Each structure stands twice: as C-alpha cells, then as structure tokens.
mmCIF file of C-alpha atoms in Angstrom:
data_model
loop_
_atom_site.group_PDB
_atom_site.id
_atom_site.type_symbol
_atom_site.label_atom_id
_atom_site.label_comp_id
_atom_site.label_asym_id
_atom_site.label_seq_id
_atom_site.Cartn_x
_atom_site.Cartn_y
_atom_site.Cartn_z
ATOM 1 C CA UNK A 1448 96.023 46.631 136.736
ATOM 2 C CA UNK A 1449 99.240 44.862 135.915
ATOM 3 C CA UNK A 1450 99.067 41.190 136.694
ATOM 4 C CA UNK A 1451 102.831 40.819 137.044
ATOM 5 C CA UNK A 1452 105.042 43.674 138.197
ATOM 6 C CA UNK A 1453 108.796 43.699 138.057
ATOM 7 C CA UNK A 1454 109.988 47.015 139.413
ATOM 8 C CA UNK A 1455 113.681 46.632 138.608
ATOM 9 C CA UNK A 1456 114.410 47.319 134.936
ATOM 10 C CA UNK A 1457 118.095 46.654 135.554
ATOM 11 C CA UNK A 1458 120.208 45.108 138.276
ATOM 12 C CA UNK A 1459 123.940 44.727 138.785
ATOM 13 C CA UNK A 1460 125.602 42.121 140.973
ATOM 14 C CA UNK A 1461 129.188 41.216 141.657
ATOM 15 C CA UNK A 1462 130.272 37.756 140.580
ATOM 16 C CA UNK A 1463 129.840 35.142 143.344
ATOM 17 C CA UNK A 1464 127.375 37.291 145.262
ATOM 18 C CA UNK A 1465 123.663 36.635 145.666
ATOM 19 C CA UNK A 1466 120.992 38.765 144.029
ATOM 20 C CA UNK A 1467 117.230 39.061 144.464
ATOM 21 C CA UNK A 1468 114.949 39.934 141.582
ATOM 22 C CA UNK A 1469 111.587 41.258 142.652
ATOM 23 C CA UNK A 1470 108.199 40.160 141.383
ATOM 24 C CA UNK A 1471 104.723 40.931 142.629
ATOM 25 C CA UNK A 1472 101.536 39.599 141.152
ATOM 26 C CA UNK A 1473 97.850 40.294 141.167
ATOM 27 C CA UNK A 1474 95.169 37.655 140.833
ATOM 28 C CA UNK A 1475 91.839 36.794 142.346
ATOM 29 C CA UNK A 1476 92.273 33.108 141.552
ATOM 30 C CA UNK A 1477 92.984 30.805 144.456
ATOM 31 C CA UNK A 1478 94.942 28.457 142.251
ATOM 32 C CA UNK A 1479 97.809 29.762 140.159
ATOM 33 C CA UNK A 1480 101.413 29.096 139.288
ATOM 34 C CA UNK A 1481 104.396 31.390 139.252
ATOM 35 C CA UNK A 1482 107.353 30.957 136.934
ATOM 36 C CA UNK A 1483 110.718 32.523 136.340
ATOM 37 C CA UNK A 1484 112.404 32.438 132.953
ATOM 38 C CA UNK A 1485 115.813 33.598 131.800
ATOM 39 C CA UNK A 1486 116.205 35.104 128.341
ATOM 40 C CA UNK A 1487 119.783 35.568 127.140
ATOM 41 C CA UNK A 1488 120.579 37.795 124.191
ATOM 42 C CA UNK A 1489 119.991 34.845 121.848
ATOM 43 C CA UNK A 1490 116.281 35.138 122.649
ATOM 44 C CA UNK A 1491 115.446 31.668 123.898
ATOM 45 C CA UNK A 1492 113.344 31.392 127.043
ATOM 46 C CA UNK A 1493 114.960 29.174 129.645
ATOM 47 C CA UNK A 1494 112.749 27.841 132.432
ATOM 48 C CA UNK A 1495 114.295 28.368 135.856
ATOM 49 C CA UNK A 1496 111.799 27.639 138.593
ATOM 50 C CA UNK A 1497 108.115 27.105 139.362
ATOM 51 C CA UNK A 1498 105.992 27.734 142.452
ATOM 52 C CA UNK A 1499 102.406 26.597 142.796
ATOM 53 C CA UNK A 1500 100.043 28.668 144.893
ATOM 54 C CA UNK A 1501 99.340 25.729 147.173
ATOM 55 C CA UNK A 1502 102.955 24.702 147.586
ATOM 56 C CA UNK A 1503 103.937 25.212 151.184
ATOM 57 C CA UNK A 1504 107.651 25.080 150.640
ATOM 58 C CA UNK A 1505 109.565 27.662 148.663
ATOM 59 C CA UNK A 1506 110.783 26.196 145.399
ATOM 60 C CA UNK A 1507 114.484 25.650 144.852
ATOM 61 C CA UNK A 1508 116.402 24.571 141.752
ATOM 62 C CA UNK A 1509 120.133 24.534 142.205
ATOM 63 C CA UNK A 1510 121.324 28.120 142.628
ATOM 64 C CA UNK A 1511 117.807 29.438 142.121
ATOM 65 C CA UNK A 1512 115.253 29.785 144.868
ATOM 66 C CA UNK A 1513 111.885 31.446 144.916
ATOM 67 C CA UNK A 1514 110.936 33.509 147.950
ATOM 68 C CA UNK A 1515 107.180 33.029 147.888
ATOM 69 C CA UNK A 1516 105.202 35.307 150.185
ATOM 70 C CA UNK A 1517 101.588 34.602 149.414
ATOM 71 C CA UNK A 1518 100.047 37.242 151.661
ATOM 72 C CA UNK A 1519 102.188 39.908 150.036
ATOM 73 C CA UNK A 1520 101.656 38.390 146.585
ATOM 74 C CA UNK A 1521 105.332 38.378 145.915
ATOM 75 C CA UNK A 1522 107.512 35.754 144.263
ATOM 76 C CA UNK A 1523 111.060 37.007 144.286
ATOM 77 C CA UNK A 1524 113.828 35.062 142.579
ATOM 78 C CA UNK A 1525 117.060 34.622 144.485
ATOM 79 C CA UNK A 1526 120.180 33.667 142.563
ATOM 80 C CA UNK A 1527 123.029 32.583 144.771
ATOM 81 C CA UNK A 1528 126.712 32.681 143.835
ATOM 82 C CA UNK A 1529 126.161 34.697 140.656
ATOM 83 C CA UNK A 1530 128.123 33.728 137.584
ATOM 84 C CA UNK A 1531 128.997 35.771 134.524
ATOM 85 C CA UNK A 1532 126.732 33.521 132.489
ATOM 86 C CA UNK A 1533 123.776 34.641 134.579
ATOM 87 C CA UNK A 1534 123.764 37.989 132.774
ATOM 88 C CA UNK A 1535 120.452 38.029 130.923
ATOM 89 C CA UNK A 1536 116.888 39.302 131.022
ATOM 90 C CA UNK A 1537 114.758 37.631 133.680
ATOM 91 C CA UNK A 1538 110.998 37.376 133.422
ATOM 92 C CA UNK A 1539 108.509 36.554 136.123
ATOM 93 C CA UNK A 1540 105.290 35.003 134.837
ATOM 94 C CA UNK A 1541 102.006 33.714 136.178
ATOM 95 C CA UNK A 1542 99.527 31.124 135.026
ATOM 96 C CA UNK A 1543 96.088 31.543 136.540
ATOM 97 C CA UNK A 1544 93.709 28.686 137.045
ATOM 98 C CA UNK A 1545 93.922 25.273 138.632
ATOM 99 C CA UNK A 1546 96.697 22.796 138.109
ATOM 100 C CA UNK A 1547 96.228 20.915 134.910
ATOM 101 C CA UNK A 1548 94.591 23.764 133.053
ATOM 102 C CA UNK A 1549 96.119 24.725 129.746
ATOM 103 C CA UNK A 1550 96.353 28.417 130.437
ATOM 104 C CA UNK A 1551 98.784 30.928 129.013
ATOM 105 C CA UNK A 1552 101.508 32.675 130.948
ATOM 106 C CA UNK A 1553 101.310 36.384 131.639
ATOM 107 C CA UNK A 1554 104.730 37.942 131.806
ATOM 108 C CA UNK A 1555 106.193 40.848 133.707
ATOM 109 C CA UNK A 1556 108.270 43.527 132.016
ATOM 110 C CA UNK A 1557 111.530 41.838 132.908
ATOM 111 C CA UNK A 1558 114.725 42.675 134.770
ATOM 112 C CA UNK A 1559 118.045 42.930 132.963
ATOM 113 C CA UNK A 1560 120.665 41.386 135.215
ATOM 114 C CA UNK A 1561 124.328 42.144 134.676
ATOM 115 C CA UNK A 1562 126.944 40.186 136.583
ATOM 116 C CA UNK A 1563 130.165 42.091 137.050
ATOM 117 C CA UNK A 1564 133.553 40.332 137.158
ATOM 118 C CA UNK B 613 113.627 18.557 129.378
ATOM 119 C CA UNK B 614 111.302 18.527 126.433
ATOM 120 C CA UNK B 615 112.390 20.272 123.256
ATOM 121 C CA UNK B 616 110.453 22.643 121.055
ATOM 122 C CA UNK B 617 112.108 23.299 117.732
ATOM 123 C CA UNK B 618 111.243 26.612 116.100
ATOM 124 C CA UNK B 619 112.222 27.571 112.548
ATOM 125 C CA UNK B 620 113.408 29.752 111.044
ATOM 126 C CA UNK B 621 115.419 31.546 113.696
ATOM 127 C CA UNK B 622 115.683 34.641 111.565
ATOM 128 C CA UNK B 623 113.887 35.794 108.456
ATOM 129 C CA UNK B 624 114.053 38.926 106.370
ATOM 130 C CA UNK B 625 111.306 39.510 103.851
ATOM 131 C CA UNK B 626 109.900 42.190 101.627
ATOM 132 C CA UNK B 627 106.759 44.059 102.525
ATOM 133 C CA UNK B 628 103.676 42.280 101.213
ATOM 134 C CA UNK B 629 105.052 38.762 101.357
ATOM 135 C CA UNK B 630 103.948 36.011 103.716
ATOM 136 C CA UNK B 631 106.162 34.264 106.205
ATOM 137 C CA UNK B 632 105.561 30.924 107.883
ATOM 138 C CA UNK B 633 107.056 30.055 111.248
ATOM 139 C CA UNK B 634 107.035 26.455 112.466
ATOM 140 C CA UNK B 635 107.154 25.057 115.951
ATOM 141 C CA UNK B 636 107.631 21.339 116.488
ATOM 142 C CA UNK B 637 107.579 19.410 119.724
ATOM 143 C CA UNK B 638 110.293 16.817 119.336
ATOM 144 C CA UNK B 639 109.673 14.340 122.122
ATOM 145 C CA UNK B 640 106.193 15.033 123.418
ATOM 146 C CA UNK B 641 102.690 15.745 122.231
ATOM 147 C CA UNK B 642 101.961 19.444 122.390
ATOM 148 C CA UNK B 643 98.244 19.528 123.010
ATOM 149 C CA UNK B 644 98.338 23.281 123.486
ATOM 150 C CA UNK B 645 100.563 25.823 121.793
ATOM 151 C CA UNK B 646 100.888 29.489 122.682
ATOM 152 C CA UNK B 647 102.244 32.123 120.313
ATOM 153 C CA UNK B 648 103.885 35.225 121.732
ATOM 154 C CA UNK B 649 105.299 38.379 120.254
ATOM 155 C CA UNK B 650 108.105 40.406 121.765
ATOM 156 C CA UNK B 651 109.288 43.869 120.747
ATOM 157 C CA UNK B 652 112.851 44.931 121.636
ATOM 158 C CA UNK B 653 113.418 45.464 125.351
ATOM 159 C CA UNK B 654 109.811 44.560 126.085
ATOM 160 C CA UNK B 655 107.943 41.653 127.553
ATOM 161 C CA UNK B 656 106.253 38.764 125.788
ATOM 162 C CA UNK B 657 102.699 39.454 124.723
ATOM 163 C CA UNK B 658 100.359 36.570 124.027
ATOM 164 C CA UNK B 659 98.960 36.577 120.497
ATOM 165 C CA UNK B 660 96.938 33.387 120.418
ATOM 166 C CA UNK B 661 96.348 29.985 121.928
ATOM 167 C CA UNK B 662 95.840 26.902 119.834
ATOM 168 C CA UNK B 663 94.724 23.443 120.798
ATOM 169 C CA UNK B 664 95.421 20.559 118.477
ATOM 170 C CA UNK B 665 92.625 20.108 115.997
ATOM 171 C CA UNK B 666 90.801 23.293 116.982
ATOM 172 C CA UNK B 667 90.732 26.856 115.763
ATOM 173 C CA UNK B 668 93.076 29.189 117.539
ATOM 174 C CA UNK B 669 91.820 31.677 120.100
ATOM 175 C CA UNK B 670 93.239 35.125 119.469
ATOM 176 C CA UNK B 671 93.885 37.835 122.004
ATOM 177 C CA UNK B 672 92.137 41.149 121.667
ATOM 178 C CA UNK B 673 93.758 43.342 119.062
ATOM 179 C CA UNK B 674 95.422 40.491 117.183
ATOM 180 C CA UNK B 675 94.157 40.145 113.618
ATOM 181 C CA UNK B 676 93.328 36.513 112.994
ATOM 182 C CA UNK B 677 93.342 37.008 109.219
ATOM 183 C CA UNK B 678 96.820 38.417 109.361
ATOM 184 C CA UNK B 679 98.331 35.939 111.796
ATOM 185 C CA UNK B 680 97.151 32.524 110.669
ATOM 186 C CA UNK B 681 97.730 29.743 113.154
ATOM 187 C CA UNK B 682 97.457 26.092 112.309
ATOM 188 C CA UNK B 683 97.803 23.316 114.875
ATOM 189 C CA UNK B 684 96.882 20.344 112.774
ATOM 190 C CA UNK B 685 98.936 17.750 114.615
ATOM 191 C CA UNK B 686 100.145 17.089 118.126
ATOM 192 C CA UNK B 687 103.713 17.896 117.164
ATOM 193 C CA UNK B 688 103.406 20.840 114.818
ATOM 194 C CA UNK B 689 101.970 24.331 114.987
ATOM 195 C CA UNK B 690 102.565 27.066 112.446
ATOM 196 C CA UNK B 691 102.157 30.814 112.470
ATOM 197 C CA UNK B 692 101.858 32.518 109.093
ATOM 198 C CA UNK B 693 102.250 36.270 108.930
ATOM 199 C CA UNK B 694 100.329 37.205 105.806
ATOM 200 C CA UNK B 695 101.125 40.292 103.747
ATOM 201 C CA UNK B 696 103.799 41.321 106.200
ATOM 202 C CA UNK B 697 104.524 44.991 106.781
ATOM 203 C CA UNK B 698 107.423 46.695 108.587
ATOM 204 C CA UNK B 699 105.316 47.101 111.723
ATOM 205 C CA UNK B 700 105.109 43.292 111.917
ATOM 206 C CA UNK B 701 108.853 43.159 112.485
ATOM 207 C CA UNK B 702 109.265 41.535 115.861
ATOM 208 C CA UNK B 703 110.474 38.479 117.749
ATOM 209 C CA UNK B 704 107.931 35.667 117.633
ATOM 210 C CA UNK B 705 108.169 32.772 120.033
ATOM 211 C CA UNK B 706 106.047 29.720 120.636
ATOM 212 C CA UNK B 707 105.559 27.696 123.756
ATOM 213 C CA UNK B 708 104.028 24.290 124.174
ATOM 214 C CA UNK B 709 102.390 22.417 126.959
ATOM 215 C CA UNK B 710 101.049 18.920 127.152
ATOM 216 C CA UNK B 711 98.145 17.162 128.753
ATOM 217 C CA UNK B 712 100.629 14.412 129.503
ATOM 218 C CA UNK B 713 102.122 16.340 132.370
ATOM 219 C CA UNK B 714 98.964 18.201 133.280
ATOM 220 C CA UNK B 715 100.129 21.362 131.521
ATOM 221 C CA UNK B 716 102.415 22.051 134.463
ATOM 222 C CA UNK B 717 105.391 22.743 132.281
ATOM 223 C CA UNK B 718 105.743 25.088 129.365
ATOM 224 C CA UNK B 719 108.617 24.770 126.954
ATOM 225 C CA UNK B 720 109.580 27.498 124.567
ATOM 226 C CA UNK B 721 110.947 27.461 121.086
ATOM 227 C CA UNK B 722 114.090 29.447 120.400
ATOM 228 C CA UNK B 723 112.170 32.245 118.705
ATOM 229 C CA UNK B 724 112.050 33.803 115.244
ATOM 230 C CA UNK B 725 113.301 37.294 114.536
ATOM 231 C CA UNK B 726 111.204 38.676 111.678
ATOM 232 C CA UNK B 727 112.400 41.748 109.827
ATOM 233 C CA UNK B 728 110.120 43.165 107.142
ATOM 234 C CA UNK B 729 111.742 45.582 104.714
#
C-alpha cells in the first residue's frame, strides 16, 4: 500500500485565491511527522511546513497551513492568496517513528500547481 | 535555515565513467544524510541512509557497489556513481538531518542532474 497518496497530479488556481492540495497517509506508527515541500523547476526542495502526529494545533507558516485530520489520516496543504511564484511541484512526505529518530522521508507522487494570472 | 551545499548541479559524462556528487552541511553537523533519486515527473525515491562514521544502509534494489556512499565527516557526504550507464541518468538529491535539533528538520541540497551519454 502507498504510504503517501497525492491524488491530484495537477492543479490550477487563480492568482490571489486559496488552494488546497490533498494528501493522505498510511502508517501504523503512533508517532510520525508530516511534511510539505515545494520543488520549483530548478529542482531544489524547499521546506514549507511540518505537523507532528501529537500536535494538537494545525501547523501554520505564513500563507501555508496544514489541515491535519488524524482520524482520516489526511494532511492537506492550504495555500492562501496564491502568487505566481507558487507555481511548482508540491510533495507531501511522512517520517515514521518517534520524534528525534533519524528516519527518512517517504514522499508522495506530487501535485503540479499552476497559478494563473 | 541550515544550508546543504550540493555539487555539481549538473554533470554530463560518458558511459563507463564514474561521477562523484558531494553534499556539505555548511553551518551544522549532519549526523545523518539521506540520498534520493528522482526521475522526471516522478517522486523522490530513497536510495540510502548514511550516518557519520558508519556504512550506509541501502534500500532494496539499490546496488551498493554501484552507488558508493561515504560519510566520513559530520559535514560531508559523497555519492559516487561508478561505471555510469545511460539508465543511471537521473536527478540525485541529498538531505541532511542533525542530532542537534533532534532530527526534526531535514534540509535538502539543490540536487545534481546526471546525464550519461
């Protein structure tokens, strides 16, 4: 089974509007972390936001917020007030295991976001 | 945030030659380094995990004799693609975490686009 599922290969959003990128995950661990990264065409991976499985509040970082629904095992990324520079590939990722463990990230297949002027 | 410097950003080589990719953590001690591979329009796939001073742990299906990983110091890890072939052409990217911050954060290098002729 896929550990991270991103069902939207591509998304379009009008500039200044909000957009939600979907992510569901599968793990039997009680302790895990969820990440979102942005990858522009240059290839670098830019960290956007992190949510720990025990965090009670949804994570927010500027225009990015993570809609964490633990029972549904979903961790959707919400980008508010989209900008042209937000056009990129977005990856959801999960690290299984307790905080402090040096574990790798497992990535979803990504969503290509295009912001329209 | 912390910086991981990855070089070269792009390399073109002839089939049969070896290519070395370096990842340096510039302002922190990277106790653990992860090496990923990414084919066009696809997700990042973990190749191996290396801890400073230890042998790397390779994922299933990754040839350890072909992809040599060295993590001899807390600031440098290298990936050497030996006897490269066209099918090794891919985007390679490293990420580093540190015991200093409990491995909560992962920082990525800017990636290396390898093209084997």
